[in-house]
Structures are given as structure tokens and as C-alpha cells.
Amino acid sequence: MRRSLALVLLLAAAAGCVRVTTAPRSRPAGPAAYVVPGVPVLTFGLERCGAGSLAAVLAAHGETPTIEELDAVLPKAANGGVPTVDLLLEARRR
């Protein structure tokens, strides 16, 4: 029974029906890493990575929206993420 289940899962994965994703492993900065002047260090969770990233980019260009403000106006996809095009549109709007 276990062998049959494993075979079904393997075939489903090979067909693209099952997708398994994991968060990337965090690694320390390498020797080539450097700090970009003028870009603030912001802390945000995975659930707000779109709003947080956009807030950092906008802050580097003199805008000061909060992550919460951006999170409220950015549309969410079915999986809870923010489509890249919507980040671009909000950046252009500002």
C-alpha cells in the first residue's frame, strides 16, 4: 500500500500536479555584500514581503509610506501574495 501511494505521489509530482515548496535557507552575507547608502533597514514578515520591499525602495527615493499603509492598498493574489505588476503600478503611482 505504501509503495503504491509513493508511486502515485511520484507520478503526480512528475506531472506537475503536486508542488512542494519550502522557504529558502537563510545564509549569512558573503564577502561581496555591502550596504547601499540611503536605503533604510526595514523588518517585515513573509506575509508582508511585497509591501515591505516596496516601502524600502520608496524610502530610498524619499517617500515614507509605512508597510501597513502599502499593505492596505496593494491587491492580494489568491495565495495572499502581491503580483509583481501591482508593486510596479503602486511604485509608479507614487
mmCIF file of C-alpha atoms in Angstrom:
data_model
loop_
_atom_site.group_PDB
_atom_site.id
_atom_site.type_symbol
_atom_site.label_atom_id
_atom_site.label_comp_id
_atom_site.label_asym_id
_atom_site.label_seq_id
_atom_site.Cartn_x
_atom_site.Cartn_y
_atom_site.Cartn_z
ATOM 1 C CA MET A 1 0.000 0.000 0.000
ATOM 2 C CA ARG A 2 2.777 2.449 0.923
ATOM 3 C CA ARG A 3 4.642 1.625 -2.271
ATOM 4 C CA SER A 4 1.505 2.360 -4.337
ATOM 5 C CA LEU A 5 0.945 5.675 -2.575
ATOM 6 C CA ALA A 6 4.584 6.641 -3.076
ATOM 7 C CA LEU A 7 4.329 5.773 -6.777
ATOM 8 C CA VAL A 8 1.137 7.817 -7.194
ATOM 9 C CA LEU A 9 2.728 10.828 -5.475
ATOM 10 C CA LEU A 10 5.875 10.488 -7.562
ATOM 11 C CA LEU A 11 3.877 10.355 -10.792
ATOM 12 C CA ALA A 12 1.717 13.293 -9.711
ATOM 13 C CA ALA A 13 4.812 15.333 -8.863
ATOM 14 C CA ALA A 14 6.398 14.438 -12.189
ATOM 15 C CA ALA A 15 3.222 15.550 -13.970
ATOM 16 C CA GLY A 16 3.283 18.856 -12.117
ATOM 17 C CA CYS A 17 0.138 18.134 -10.114
ATOM 18 C CA VAL A 18 1.805 18.320 -6.730
ATOM 19 C CA ARG A 19 4.044 21.203 -5.844
ATOM 20 C CA VAL A 20 6.099 21.273 -2.704
ATOM 21 C CA THR A 21 7.782 24.499 -1.754
ATOM 22 C CA THR A 22 9.925 25.388 1.184
ATOM 23 C CA ALA A 23 11.285 28.683 2.379
ATOM 24 C CA PRO A 24 14.859 29.291 1.287
ATOM 25 C CA ARG A 25 17.506 28.743 3.923
ATOM 26 C CA SER A 26 18.848 31.910 5.433
ATOM 27 C CA ARG A 27 22.555 32.397 4.871
ATOM 28 C CA PRO A 28 24.973 34.977 6.220
ATOM 29 C CA ALA A 29 26.095 37.749 3.910
ATOM 30 C CA GLY A 30 29.079 36.872 1.758
ATOM 31 C CA PRO A 31 32.320 38.845 1.434
ATOM 32 C CA ALA A 32 30.994 40.751 -1.593
ATOM 33 C CA ALA A 33 27.959 42.102 0.318
ATOM 34 C CA TYR A 34 27.734 45.812 1.068
ATOM 35 C CA VAL A 35 25.249 48.350 2.414
ATOM 36 C CA VAL A 36 23.578 50.614 -0.111
ATOM 37 C CA PRO A 37 23.581 54.155 1.334
ATOM 38 C CA GLY A 38 20.170 55.747 1.776
ATOM 39 C CA VAL A 39 18.189 52.524 1.894
ATOM 40 C CA PRO A 40 16.619 52.006 5.320
ATOM 41 C CA VAL A 41 16.664 48.663 7.044
ATOM 42 C CA LEU A 42 13.077 47.515 7.463
ATOM 43 C CA THR A 43 11.829 44.436 9.238
ATOM 44 C CA PHE A 44 8.754 42.637 7.964
ATOM 45 C CA GLY A 45 7.415 39.128 7.870
ATOM 46 C CA LEU A 46 6.924 36.868 4.891
ATOM 47 C CA GLU A 47 3.233 37.776 4.764
ATOM 48 C CA ARG A 48 4.147 41.409 4.028
ATOM 49 C CA CYS A 49 7.241 40.979 1.878
ATOM 50 C CA GLY A 50 5.723 42.846 -1.079
ATOM 51 C CA ALA A 51 4.681 45.866 0.958
ATOM 52 C CA GLY A 52 7.919 45.804 2.953
ATOM 53 C CA SER A 53 10.136 45.632 -0.103
ATOM 54 C CA LEU A 54 8.224 48.410 -1.831
ATOM 55 C CA ALA A 55 8.428 50.556 1.319
ATOM 56 C CA ALA A 56 12.220 50.157 1.355
ATOM 57 C CA VAL A 57 12.571 51.095 -2.316
ATOM 58 C CA LEU A 58 10.264 54.096 -1.951
ATOM 59 C CA ALA A 59 12.121 55.248 1.185
ATOM 60 C CA ALA A 60 15.379 55.196 -0.768
ATOM 61 C CA HIS A 61 13.713 57.633 -3.185
ATOM 62 C CA GLY A 62 12.432 59.986 -0.477
ATOM 63 C CA GLU A 63 8.917 58.596 0.048
ATOM 64 C CA THR A 64 7.932 57.495 3.549
ATOM 65 C CA PRO A 65 4.908 55.189 3.361
ATOM 66 C CA THR A 66 4.508 52.657 6.140
ATOM 67 C CA ILE A 67 4.408 48.952 5.456
ATOM 68 C CA GLU A 68 0.880 48.862 6.881
ATOM 69 C CA GLU A 69 -0.246 51.655 4.536
ATOM 70 C CA LEU A 70 1.131 49.859 1.488
ATOM 71 C CA ASP A 71 -0.240 46.507 2.630
ATOM 72 C CA ALA A 72 -3.706 48.059 2.829
ATOM 73 C CA VAL A 73 -3.657 49.391 -0.759
ATOM 74 C CA LEU A 74 -1.848 46.569 -2.571
ATOM 75 C CA PRO A 75 -4.165 43.947 -4.085
ATOM 76 C CA LYS A 76 -3.577 40.384 -2.950
ATOM 77 C CA ALA A 77 -3.449 37.312 -5.197
ATOM 78 C CA ALA A 78 -5.290 34.102 -4.356
ATOM 79 C CA ASN A 79 -2.262 32.819 -2.405
ATOM 80 C CA GLY A 80 -2.032 36.024 -0.351
ATOM 81 C CA GLY A 81 0.957 37.421 -2.209
ATOM 82 C CA VAL A 82 1.122 40.621 -4.232
ATOM 83 C CA PRO A 83 1.562 40.298 -8.002
ATOM 84 C CA THR A 84 4.741 41.977 -9.225
ATOM 85 C CA VAL A 85 2.847 44.148 -11.695
ATOM 86 C CA ASP A 86 0.813 45.634 -8.832
ATOM 87 C CA LEU A 87 4.016 46.532 -6.963
ATOM 88 C CA LEU A 88 5.261 48.252 -10.113
ATOM 89 C CA LEU A 89 1.988 50.135 -10.604
ATOM 90 C CA GLU A 90 1.964 51.365 -6.992
ATOM 91 C CA ALA A 91 5.611 52.438 -7.252
ATOM 92 C CA ARG A 92 4.858 54.383 -10.441
ATOM 93 C CA ARG A 93 1.770 55.962 -8.862
ATOM 94 C CA ARG A 94 3.903 57.317 -6.040
#
